Coordinates of C-alpha atoms and ligand atoms in Angstrom, one line a residue:
X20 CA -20.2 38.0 -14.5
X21 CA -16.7 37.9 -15.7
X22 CA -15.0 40.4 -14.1
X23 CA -12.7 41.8 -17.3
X24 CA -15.8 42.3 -19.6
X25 CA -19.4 43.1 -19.5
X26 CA -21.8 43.9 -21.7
X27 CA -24.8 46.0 -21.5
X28 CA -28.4 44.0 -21.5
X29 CA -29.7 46.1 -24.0
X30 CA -28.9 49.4 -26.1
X31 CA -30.7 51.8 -28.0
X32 CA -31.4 51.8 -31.2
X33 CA -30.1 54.9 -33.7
X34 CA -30.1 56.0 -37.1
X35 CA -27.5 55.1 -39.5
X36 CA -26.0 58.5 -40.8
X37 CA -23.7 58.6 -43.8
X38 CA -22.3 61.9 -45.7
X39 CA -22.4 61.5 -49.3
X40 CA -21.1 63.5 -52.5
X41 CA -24.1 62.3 -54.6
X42 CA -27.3 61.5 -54.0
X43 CA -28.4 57.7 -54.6
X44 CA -30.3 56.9 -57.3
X45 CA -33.2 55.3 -55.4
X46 CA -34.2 55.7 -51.9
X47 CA -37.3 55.5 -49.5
X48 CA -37.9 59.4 -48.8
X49 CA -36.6 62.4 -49.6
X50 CA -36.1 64.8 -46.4
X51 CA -36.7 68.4 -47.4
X52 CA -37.1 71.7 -45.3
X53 CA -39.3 73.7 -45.5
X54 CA -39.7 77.5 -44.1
X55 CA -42.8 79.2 -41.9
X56 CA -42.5 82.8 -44.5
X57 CA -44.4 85.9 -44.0
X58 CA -47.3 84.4 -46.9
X59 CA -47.2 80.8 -45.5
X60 CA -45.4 78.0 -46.3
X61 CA -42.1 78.2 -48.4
X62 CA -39.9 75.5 -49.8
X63 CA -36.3 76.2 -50.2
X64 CA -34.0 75.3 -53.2
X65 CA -32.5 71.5 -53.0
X66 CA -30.5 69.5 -55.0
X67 CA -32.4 66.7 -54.8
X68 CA -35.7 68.3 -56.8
X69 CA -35.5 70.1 -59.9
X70 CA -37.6 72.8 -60.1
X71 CA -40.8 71.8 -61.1
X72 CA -40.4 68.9 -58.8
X73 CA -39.9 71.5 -56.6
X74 CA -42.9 73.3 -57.4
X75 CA -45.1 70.3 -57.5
X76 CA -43.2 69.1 -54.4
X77 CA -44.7 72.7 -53.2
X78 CA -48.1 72.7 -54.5
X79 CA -48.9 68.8 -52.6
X80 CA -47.6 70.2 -49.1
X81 CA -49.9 73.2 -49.7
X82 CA -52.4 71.3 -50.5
X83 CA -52.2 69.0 -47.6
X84 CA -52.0 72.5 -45.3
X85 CA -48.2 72.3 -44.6
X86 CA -47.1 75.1 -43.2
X87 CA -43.4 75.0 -42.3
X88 CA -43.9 75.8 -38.3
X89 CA -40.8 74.6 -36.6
X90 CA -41.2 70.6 -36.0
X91 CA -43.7 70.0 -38.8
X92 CA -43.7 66.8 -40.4
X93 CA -45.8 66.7 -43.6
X94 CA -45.4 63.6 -46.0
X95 CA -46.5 63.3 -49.4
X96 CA -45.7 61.1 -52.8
X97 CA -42.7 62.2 -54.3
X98 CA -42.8 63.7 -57.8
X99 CA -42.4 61.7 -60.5
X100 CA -38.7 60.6 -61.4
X101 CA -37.8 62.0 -57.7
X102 CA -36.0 58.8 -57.2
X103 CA -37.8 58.1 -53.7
X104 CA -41.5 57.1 -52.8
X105 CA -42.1 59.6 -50.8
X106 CA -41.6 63.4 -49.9
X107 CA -41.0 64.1 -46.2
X108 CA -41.3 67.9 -45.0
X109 CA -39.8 68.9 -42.2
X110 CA -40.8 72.4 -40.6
X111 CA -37.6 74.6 -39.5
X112 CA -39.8 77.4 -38.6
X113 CA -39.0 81.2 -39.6
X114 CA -36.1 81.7 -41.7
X115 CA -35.0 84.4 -39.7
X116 CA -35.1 82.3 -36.4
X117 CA -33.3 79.4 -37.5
X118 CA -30.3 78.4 -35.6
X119 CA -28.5 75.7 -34.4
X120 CA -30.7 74.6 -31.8
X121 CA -33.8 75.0 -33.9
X122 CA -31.9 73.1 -36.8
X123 CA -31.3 70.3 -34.0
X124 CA -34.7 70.1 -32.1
X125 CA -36.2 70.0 -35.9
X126 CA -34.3 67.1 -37.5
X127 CA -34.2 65.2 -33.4
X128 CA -38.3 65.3 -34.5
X129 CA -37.9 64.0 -37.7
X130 CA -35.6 61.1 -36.5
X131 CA -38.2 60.1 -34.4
X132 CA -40.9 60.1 -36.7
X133 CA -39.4 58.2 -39.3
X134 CA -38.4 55.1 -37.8
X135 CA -39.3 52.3 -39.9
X136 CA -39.0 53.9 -43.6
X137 CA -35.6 53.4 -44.7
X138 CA -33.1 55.1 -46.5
X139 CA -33.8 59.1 -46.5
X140 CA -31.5 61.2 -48.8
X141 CA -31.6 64.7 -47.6
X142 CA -29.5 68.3 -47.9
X143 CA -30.2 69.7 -44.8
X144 CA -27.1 69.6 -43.7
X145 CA -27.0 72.7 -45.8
X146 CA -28.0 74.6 -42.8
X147 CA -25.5 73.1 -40.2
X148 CA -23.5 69.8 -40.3
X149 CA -23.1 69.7 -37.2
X150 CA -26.9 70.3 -35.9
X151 CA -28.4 68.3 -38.4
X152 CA -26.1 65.2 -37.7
X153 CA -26.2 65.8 -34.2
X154 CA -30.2 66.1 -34.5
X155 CA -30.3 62.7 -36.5
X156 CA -28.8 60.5 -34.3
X157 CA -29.5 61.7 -31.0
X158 CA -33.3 62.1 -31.5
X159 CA -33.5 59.2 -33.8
X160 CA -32.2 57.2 -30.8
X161 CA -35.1 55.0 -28.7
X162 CA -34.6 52.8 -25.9
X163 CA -37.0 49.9 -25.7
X164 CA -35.5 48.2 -22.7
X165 CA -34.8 44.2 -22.2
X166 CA -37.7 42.6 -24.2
X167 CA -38.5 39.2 -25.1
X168 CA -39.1 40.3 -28.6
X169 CA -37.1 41.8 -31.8
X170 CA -37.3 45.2 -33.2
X171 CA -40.4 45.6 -35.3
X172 CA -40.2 46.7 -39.2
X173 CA -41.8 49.9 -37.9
X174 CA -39.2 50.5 -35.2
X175 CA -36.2 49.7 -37.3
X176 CA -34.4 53.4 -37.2
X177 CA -33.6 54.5 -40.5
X178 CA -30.6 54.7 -42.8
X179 CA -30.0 58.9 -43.5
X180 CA -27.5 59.6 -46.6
X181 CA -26.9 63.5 -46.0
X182 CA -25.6 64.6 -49.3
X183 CA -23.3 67.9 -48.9
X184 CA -19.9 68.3 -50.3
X185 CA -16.8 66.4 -49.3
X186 CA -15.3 69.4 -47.2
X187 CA -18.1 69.1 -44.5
X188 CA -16.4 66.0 -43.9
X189 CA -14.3 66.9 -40.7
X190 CA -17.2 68.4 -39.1
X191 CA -19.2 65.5 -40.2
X192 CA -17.7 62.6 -38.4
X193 CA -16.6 64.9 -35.7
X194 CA -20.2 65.7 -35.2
X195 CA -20.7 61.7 -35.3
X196 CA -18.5 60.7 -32.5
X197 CA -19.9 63.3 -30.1
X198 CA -23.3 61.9 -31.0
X199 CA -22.5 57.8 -30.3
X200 CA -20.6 59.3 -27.1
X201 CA -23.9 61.1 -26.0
X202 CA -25.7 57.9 -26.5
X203 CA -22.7 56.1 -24.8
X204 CA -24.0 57.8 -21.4
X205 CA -27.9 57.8 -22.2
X206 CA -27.7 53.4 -22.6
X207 CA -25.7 53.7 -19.1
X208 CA -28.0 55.8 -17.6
X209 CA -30.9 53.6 -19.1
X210 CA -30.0 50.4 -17.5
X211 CA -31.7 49.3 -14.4
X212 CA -29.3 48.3 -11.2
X213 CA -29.8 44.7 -11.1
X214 CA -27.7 44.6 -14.5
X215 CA -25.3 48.2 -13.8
X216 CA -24.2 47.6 -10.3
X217 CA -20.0 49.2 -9.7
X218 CA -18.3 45.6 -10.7
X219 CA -19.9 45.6 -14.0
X220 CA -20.4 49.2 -14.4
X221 CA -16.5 49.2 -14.2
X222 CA -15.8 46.1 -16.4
X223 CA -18.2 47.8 -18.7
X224 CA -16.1 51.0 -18.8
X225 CA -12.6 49.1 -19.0
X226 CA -13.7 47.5 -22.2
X227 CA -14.9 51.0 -23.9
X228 CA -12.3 53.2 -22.4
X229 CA -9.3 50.7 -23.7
X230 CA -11.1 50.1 -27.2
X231 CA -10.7 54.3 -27.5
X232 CA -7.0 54.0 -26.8
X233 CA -7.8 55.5 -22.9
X234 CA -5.2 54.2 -19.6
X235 CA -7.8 52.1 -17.6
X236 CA -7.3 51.8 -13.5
X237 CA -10.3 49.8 -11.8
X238 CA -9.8 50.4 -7.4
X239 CA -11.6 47.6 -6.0
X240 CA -13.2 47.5 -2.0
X241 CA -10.0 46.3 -0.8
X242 CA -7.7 49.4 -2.4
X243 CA -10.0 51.7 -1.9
X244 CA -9.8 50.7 1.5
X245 CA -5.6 50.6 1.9
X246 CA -5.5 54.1 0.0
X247 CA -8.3 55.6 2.9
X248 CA -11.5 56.0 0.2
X249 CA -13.8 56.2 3.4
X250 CA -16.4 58.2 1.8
X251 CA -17.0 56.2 -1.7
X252 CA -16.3 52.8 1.4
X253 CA -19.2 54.3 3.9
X254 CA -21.9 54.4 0.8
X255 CA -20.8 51.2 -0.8
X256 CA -20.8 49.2 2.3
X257 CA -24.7 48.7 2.8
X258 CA -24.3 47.1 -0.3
X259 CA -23.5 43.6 -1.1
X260 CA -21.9 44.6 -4.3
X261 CA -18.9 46.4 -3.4
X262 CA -18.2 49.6 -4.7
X263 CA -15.3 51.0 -7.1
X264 CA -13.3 53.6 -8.1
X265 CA -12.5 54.0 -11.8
X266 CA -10.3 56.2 -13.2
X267 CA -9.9 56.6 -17.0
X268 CA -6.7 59.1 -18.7
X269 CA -6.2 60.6 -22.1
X270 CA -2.7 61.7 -22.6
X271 CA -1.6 63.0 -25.7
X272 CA 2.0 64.2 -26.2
X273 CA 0.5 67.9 -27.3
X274 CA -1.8 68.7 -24.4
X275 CA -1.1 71.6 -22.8
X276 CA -3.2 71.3 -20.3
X277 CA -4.6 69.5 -17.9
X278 CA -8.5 68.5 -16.8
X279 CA -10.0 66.7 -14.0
X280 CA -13.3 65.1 -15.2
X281 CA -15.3 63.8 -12.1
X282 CA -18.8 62.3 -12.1
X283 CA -21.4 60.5 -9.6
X284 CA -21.5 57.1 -9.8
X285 CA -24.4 55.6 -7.8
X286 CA -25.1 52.9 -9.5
X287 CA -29.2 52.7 -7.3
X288 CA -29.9 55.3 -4.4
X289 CA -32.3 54.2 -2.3
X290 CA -31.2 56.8 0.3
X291 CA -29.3 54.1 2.5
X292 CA -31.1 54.5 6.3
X293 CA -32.3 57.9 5.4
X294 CA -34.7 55.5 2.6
X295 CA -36.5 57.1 0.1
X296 CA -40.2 56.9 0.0
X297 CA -41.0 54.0 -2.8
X298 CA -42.9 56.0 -5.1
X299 CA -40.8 57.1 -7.6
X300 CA -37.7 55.4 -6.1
X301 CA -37.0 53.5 -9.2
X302 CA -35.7 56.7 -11.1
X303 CA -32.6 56.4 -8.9
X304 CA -31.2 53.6 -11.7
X305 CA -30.2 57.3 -13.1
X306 CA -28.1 58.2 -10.3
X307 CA -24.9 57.3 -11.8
X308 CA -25.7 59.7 -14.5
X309 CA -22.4 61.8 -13.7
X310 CA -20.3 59.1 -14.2
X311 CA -21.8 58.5 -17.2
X312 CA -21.4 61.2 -19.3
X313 CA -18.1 62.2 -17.4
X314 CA -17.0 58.8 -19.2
X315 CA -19.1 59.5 -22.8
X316 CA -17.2 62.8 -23.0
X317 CA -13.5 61.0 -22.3
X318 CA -14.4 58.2 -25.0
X319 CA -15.2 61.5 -27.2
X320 CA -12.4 63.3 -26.2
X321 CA -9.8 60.6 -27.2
X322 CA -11.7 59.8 -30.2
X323 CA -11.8 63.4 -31.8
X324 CA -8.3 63.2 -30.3
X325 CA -8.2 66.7 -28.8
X326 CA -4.9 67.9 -27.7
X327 CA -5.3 68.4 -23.8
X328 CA -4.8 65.8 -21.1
X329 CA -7.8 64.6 -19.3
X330 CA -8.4 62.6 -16.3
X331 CA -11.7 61.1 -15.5
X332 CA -12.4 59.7 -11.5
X333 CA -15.3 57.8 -11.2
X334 CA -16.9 57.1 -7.5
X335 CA -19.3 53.9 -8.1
X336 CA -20.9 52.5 -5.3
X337 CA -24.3 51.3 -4.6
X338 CA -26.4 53.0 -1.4
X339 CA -28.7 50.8 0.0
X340 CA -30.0 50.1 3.6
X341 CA -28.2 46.4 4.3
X342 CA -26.9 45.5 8.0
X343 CA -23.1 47.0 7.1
X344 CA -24.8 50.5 6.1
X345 CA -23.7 53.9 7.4
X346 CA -26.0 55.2 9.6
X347 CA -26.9 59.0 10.6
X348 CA -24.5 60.0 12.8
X349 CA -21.7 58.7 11.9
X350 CA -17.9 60.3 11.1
X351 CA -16.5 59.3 8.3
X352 CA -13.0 59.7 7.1
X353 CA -12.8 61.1 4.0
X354 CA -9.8 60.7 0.8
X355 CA -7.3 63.1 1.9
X356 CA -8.2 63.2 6.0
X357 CA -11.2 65.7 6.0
X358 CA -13.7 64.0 8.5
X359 CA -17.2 64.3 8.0
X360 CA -20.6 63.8 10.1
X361 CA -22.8 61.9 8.3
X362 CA -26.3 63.0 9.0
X363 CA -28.5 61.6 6.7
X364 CA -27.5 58.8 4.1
X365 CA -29.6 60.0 1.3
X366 CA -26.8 63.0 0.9
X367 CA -24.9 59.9 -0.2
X368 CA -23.6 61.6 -3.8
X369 CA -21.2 64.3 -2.2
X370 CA -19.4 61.5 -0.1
X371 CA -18.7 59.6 -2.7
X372 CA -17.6 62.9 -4.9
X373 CA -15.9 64.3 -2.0
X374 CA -12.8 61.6 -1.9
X375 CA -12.9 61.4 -6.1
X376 CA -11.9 65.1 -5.8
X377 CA -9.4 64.7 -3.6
X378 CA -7.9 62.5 -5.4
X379 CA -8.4 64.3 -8.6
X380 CA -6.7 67.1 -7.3
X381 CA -3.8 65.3 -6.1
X382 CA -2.9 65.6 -9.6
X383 CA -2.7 69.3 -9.9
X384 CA -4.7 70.0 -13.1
X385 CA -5.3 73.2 -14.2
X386 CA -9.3 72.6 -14.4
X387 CA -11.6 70.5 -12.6
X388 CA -15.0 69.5 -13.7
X389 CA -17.8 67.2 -11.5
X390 CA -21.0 66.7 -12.7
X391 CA -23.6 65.1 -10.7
X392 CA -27.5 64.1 -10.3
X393 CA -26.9 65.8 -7.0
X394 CA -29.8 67.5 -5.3
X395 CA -33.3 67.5 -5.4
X396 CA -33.0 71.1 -4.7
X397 CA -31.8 71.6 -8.1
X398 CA -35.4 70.7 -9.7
X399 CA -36.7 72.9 -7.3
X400 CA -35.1 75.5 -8.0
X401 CA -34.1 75.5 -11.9
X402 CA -36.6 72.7 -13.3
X403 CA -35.7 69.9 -15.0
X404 CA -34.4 71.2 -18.2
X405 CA -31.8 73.6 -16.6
X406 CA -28.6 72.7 -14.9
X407 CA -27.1 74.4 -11.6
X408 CA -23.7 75.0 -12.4
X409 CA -21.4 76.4 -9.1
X410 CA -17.5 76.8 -8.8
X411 CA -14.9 79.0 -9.9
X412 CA -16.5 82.1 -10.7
X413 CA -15.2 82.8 -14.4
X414 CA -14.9 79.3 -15.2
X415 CA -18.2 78.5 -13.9
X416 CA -20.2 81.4 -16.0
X417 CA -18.3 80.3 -18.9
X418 CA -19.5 76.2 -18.1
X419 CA -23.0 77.8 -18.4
X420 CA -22.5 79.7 -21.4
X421 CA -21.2 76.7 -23.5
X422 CA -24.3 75.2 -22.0
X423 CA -26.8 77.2 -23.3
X424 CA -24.5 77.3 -27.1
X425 CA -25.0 73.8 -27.2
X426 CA -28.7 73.4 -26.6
X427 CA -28.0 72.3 -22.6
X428 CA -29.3 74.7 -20.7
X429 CA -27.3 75.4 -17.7
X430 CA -27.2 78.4 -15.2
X431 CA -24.5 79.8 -13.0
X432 CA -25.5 79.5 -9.1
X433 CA -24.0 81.1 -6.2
X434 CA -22.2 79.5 -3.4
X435 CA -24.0 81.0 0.0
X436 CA -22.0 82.8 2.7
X437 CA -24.2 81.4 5.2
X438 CA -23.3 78.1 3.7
X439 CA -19.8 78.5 5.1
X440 CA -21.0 78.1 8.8
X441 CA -23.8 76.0 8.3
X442 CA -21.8 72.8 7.4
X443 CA -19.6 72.9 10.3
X444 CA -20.2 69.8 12.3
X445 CA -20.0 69.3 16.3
X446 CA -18.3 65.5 15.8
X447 CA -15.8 66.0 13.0
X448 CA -14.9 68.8 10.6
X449 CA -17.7 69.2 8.5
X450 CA -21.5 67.7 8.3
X451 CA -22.8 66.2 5.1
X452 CA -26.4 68.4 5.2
X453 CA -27.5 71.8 6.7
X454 CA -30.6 71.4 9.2
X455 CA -32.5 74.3 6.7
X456 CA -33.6 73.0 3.7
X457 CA -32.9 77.0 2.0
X458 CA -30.1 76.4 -0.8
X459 CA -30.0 72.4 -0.6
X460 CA -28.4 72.6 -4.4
X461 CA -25.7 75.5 -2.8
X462 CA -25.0 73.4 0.3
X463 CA -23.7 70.8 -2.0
X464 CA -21.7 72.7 -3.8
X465 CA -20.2 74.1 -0.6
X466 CA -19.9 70.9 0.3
X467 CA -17.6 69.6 -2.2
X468 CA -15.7 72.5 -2.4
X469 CA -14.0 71.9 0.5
X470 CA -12.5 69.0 -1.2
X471 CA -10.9 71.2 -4.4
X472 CA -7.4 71.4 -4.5
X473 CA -6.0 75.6 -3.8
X474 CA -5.5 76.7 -7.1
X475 CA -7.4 74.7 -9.7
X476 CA -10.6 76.5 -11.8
X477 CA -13.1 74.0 -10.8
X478 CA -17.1 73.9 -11.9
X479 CA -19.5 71.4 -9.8
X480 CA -23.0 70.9 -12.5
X481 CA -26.1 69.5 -10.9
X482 CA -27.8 67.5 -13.3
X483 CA -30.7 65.7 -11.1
X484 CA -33.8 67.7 -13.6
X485 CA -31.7 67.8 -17.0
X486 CA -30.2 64.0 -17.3
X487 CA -33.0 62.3 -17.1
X488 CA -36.4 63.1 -19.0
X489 CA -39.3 62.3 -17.1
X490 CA -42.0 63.4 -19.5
X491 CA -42.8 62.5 -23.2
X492 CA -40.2 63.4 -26.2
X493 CA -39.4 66.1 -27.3
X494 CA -37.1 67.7 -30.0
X495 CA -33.6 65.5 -29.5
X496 CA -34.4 64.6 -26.5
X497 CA -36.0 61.2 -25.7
X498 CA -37.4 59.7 -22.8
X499 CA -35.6 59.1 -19.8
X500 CA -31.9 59.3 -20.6
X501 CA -30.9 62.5 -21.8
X502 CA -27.0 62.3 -21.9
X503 CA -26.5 65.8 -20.6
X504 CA -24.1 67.2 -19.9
X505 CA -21.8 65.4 -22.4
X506 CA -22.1 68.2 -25.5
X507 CA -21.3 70.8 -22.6
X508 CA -18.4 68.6 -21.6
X509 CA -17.0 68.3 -24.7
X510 CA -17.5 71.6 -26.0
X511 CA -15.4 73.1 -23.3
X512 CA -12.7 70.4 -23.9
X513 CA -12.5 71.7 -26.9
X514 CA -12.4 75.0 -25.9
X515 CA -9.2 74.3 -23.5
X516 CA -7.7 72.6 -26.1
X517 CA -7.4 75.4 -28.6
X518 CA -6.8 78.2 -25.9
Ligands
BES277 N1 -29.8 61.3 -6.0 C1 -30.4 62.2 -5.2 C2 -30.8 63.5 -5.9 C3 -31.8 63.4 -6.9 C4 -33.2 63.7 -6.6 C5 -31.5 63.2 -8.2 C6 -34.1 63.6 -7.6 C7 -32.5 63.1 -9.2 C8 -33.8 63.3 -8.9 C9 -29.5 62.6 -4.0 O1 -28.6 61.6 -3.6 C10 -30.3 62.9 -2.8 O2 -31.0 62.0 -2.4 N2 -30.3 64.1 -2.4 C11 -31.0 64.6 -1.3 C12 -30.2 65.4 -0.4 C13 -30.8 65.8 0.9 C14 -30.9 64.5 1.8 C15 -29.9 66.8 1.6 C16 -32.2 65.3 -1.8 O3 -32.1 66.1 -2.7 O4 -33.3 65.2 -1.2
MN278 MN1 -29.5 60.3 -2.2
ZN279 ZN1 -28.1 60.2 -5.0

């Protein structure tokens, strides 16, 4: 591998999604809502049917039993002179319930089932730009993997014109970019350790963070070592690919403030000594999940250009079981001088976290965000649709309120009082696990908080359940990489930015 580029294996594909003033004079489809009402199915007004191609448009999905449920997909032959083949229906559910996350989950569905048609004209943007395009594009997306073969016709995603007036068009391409950001972080997150290890994980960064007008700084083994990274150093070094330490900055001249974006970047956990059973082990290519959408959301941040200075530190570093590994027992000297036992190697995240914070805070920012695939504990105790978000108090509920406006669900945990006793150590000034397995998510976060400069609002987001998506898909979300918490991310960016 060359060490100044790299390029992913393989990507996912996504739709192709265009704002227009007009709609085209031919397509494949046209994609039209349509309502669950109080009688049944209802079609709504659009400019793309006149009326009695609306009503005959009406009286075929009736026909067929349409019935507007939230999700439904109901195709039938367009109307004469329609301009397009082929209606496609897609349920939004009750009028009344229809929101942004409805509008979202509804067109993410119809992505997905309309791979391989072609070019769809549709209006339903005129229920939320933002939702629909957002919907579009991030459930249209599918990951295949690294194949032998091409794309079939039938998998070939499909071109959407969304015709809605010029005005929307701020919102529009805004909406874009956060998008291809989110899917940024979800072809990361996707790729299996034997292509994303730290050298190219980082060469792969350099290359996107530099394109988006981001200052790049790659730390290699032997300055991480000079500037005292012993925690990100004692993970990496069972590995015979070193680890790294990338930092990425966005600094406009109107920002005025400052945030610390931190995210795990372990790049295959196998738990080090403390191994991992095997069954299941190969979900850990999703460890670095952190890192990834902590990097998505500064691509996104410099492309919407948002008027706040951001700073993104990235731990990468591979833990595996080789002859150099840390093993249990151990004290390790962490960024910054806090010395920590190291009783089990699978708690391998919050080491590597631990010295990126420190060094994050060096910088005195005014917030300080870390995201993570942190803790098992956090599926135990939230599912794996629901993030764990501890920290600051204010700042932290407020994390978890954009969350849940965005459509990631997130909830505010507490840090534990007994916590505070149970990770002191008897070899160095804090252990790295409690011996109780009550509260492993909380312990964490306790954990790393030792590590957070006096004075800076920080939020730590365990994402183990919510960045990666285990089971079929669903909505906008697809299988396996999820790219949360990137909308969250940038949401609250945003939010900073304007205060
Ligand atoms: N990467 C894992 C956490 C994880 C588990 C993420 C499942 C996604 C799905 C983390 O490094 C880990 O192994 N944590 C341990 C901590 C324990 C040893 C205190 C865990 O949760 O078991
Ligand atoms: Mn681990
Ligand atoms: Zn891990």
């Amino acid at each position: 591998m060359a060490s100044s580029t790299f390029e992913l294996p393989a990507r996912g594909s996504f739709p192709t999604v265009e704002l227009a003033k007009k709609a085209p004079k031919q397509a494949d489809a046209l994609l039209i809502a349509t309502f669950a009402g109080e009688e049944g199915l209802e079609v709504p007004g659009t400019s793309l049917l006149g009326s009695s191609a609306l009503r005959s448009t009406y009286e075929a999905l009736a026909a067929v039993g349409a019935t507007g449920k939230a999700g439904e997909i109901v195709k039938v032959p367009a109307p004469q002179k329609a301009g397009a083949a082929q209606v496609i229906a897609l349920g939004l559910g009750g009028v009344e319930e229809l929101d942004d996350e409805a509008l979202r989950r509804a067109t993410g569905s119809a992505a997905r089932a309309t791979a391989g048609v072609g070019t769809i004209v549709t209006t339903l943007a005129d229920f939320g730009v933002t939702a629909t395009v957002e919907g579009l594009i991030l459930g249209g997306y599918a990951y295949r993997g690294i194949r032998s073969t091409e794309l079939t016709e039938k998998e070939q995603p499909s071109t959407f014109i969304v015709v809605a007036d010029k005005s929307v068009s701020e919102e529009f391409e805004a909406a874009r970019t956060v998008a291809e950001s989110v899917l940024i972080a979800r072809d990361l997150v996707n790729t299996p350790a034997n292509e994303l290890y730290p050298e190219s994980y980082a060469a792969f960064l350099s290359g996107e963070a530099k394109e988006a007008g981001l200052d790049v700084e790659v730390l290699d083994e032997k300055q991480l070592k000079k500037q005292g990274f012993g925690g990100i150093l004692a993970v990496g070094k069972g590995s015979a690919r070193p680890p790294r330490l990338v930092r990425l900055s966005w600094k406009p001249k109107k920002a005025k403030k400052h945030v610390a974006l931190v995210g795990k970047g372990i790049t295959f956990d196998t738990g080090g000594i403390s191994l991992k059973p095997g069954n299941g082990m190969w979900d850990m290519i999703s460890d670095m999940g952190g890192s990834a959408a902590m990097a998505a959301t500064i691509i996104a941040a410099a492309k919407l250009k948002l008027p706040v200075q951001i700073t993104a530190t990235l731990p990468l570093a591979e833990n595996m079981p080789g002859s150099g590994a840390t093993r249990p027992g151990d004290v390790i000297t962490h960024y910054g001088g806090l010395t920590s036992e190291v009783l089990n190697t699978d708690a391998e995240g919050r080491l590597v976290l631990s010295d990126a914070i420190a060094r994050a805070s060096e910088d005195k920012p005014d917030y300080l965000i870390e995201t993570a695939t942190l803790t098992g504990a956090q599926i135990v105790a939230l599912g794996s649709r629901t993030s764990g978000i501890m920290g600051s108090e204010v700042f932290r509920d407020r994390l978890a309120e954009i969350g849940r406006e965005v459509g990631e669900n997130a909830w505010a945990m507490p840090l534990l009082e007994e916590h505070d006793e149970e990770i002191k150590s008897q070899a160095a000034d804090i252990r790295n696990i409690n011996a109780k397995r009550e509260g492993g998510m909380e312990f964490a976060g306790t954990y790393l908080k030792q590590f957070v400069g006096e004075g800076i609002e920080w939020a730590h987001i365990d994402i183990a359940g919510p960045s990666w998506n285990g089971s079929a898909p669903r909505g906008y979300t697809p299988k396996r990489a999820t790219g949360v918490p990137v909308r969250t991310v940038v949401a609250a960016l945003r939010e900073i930015s304007e205060a």
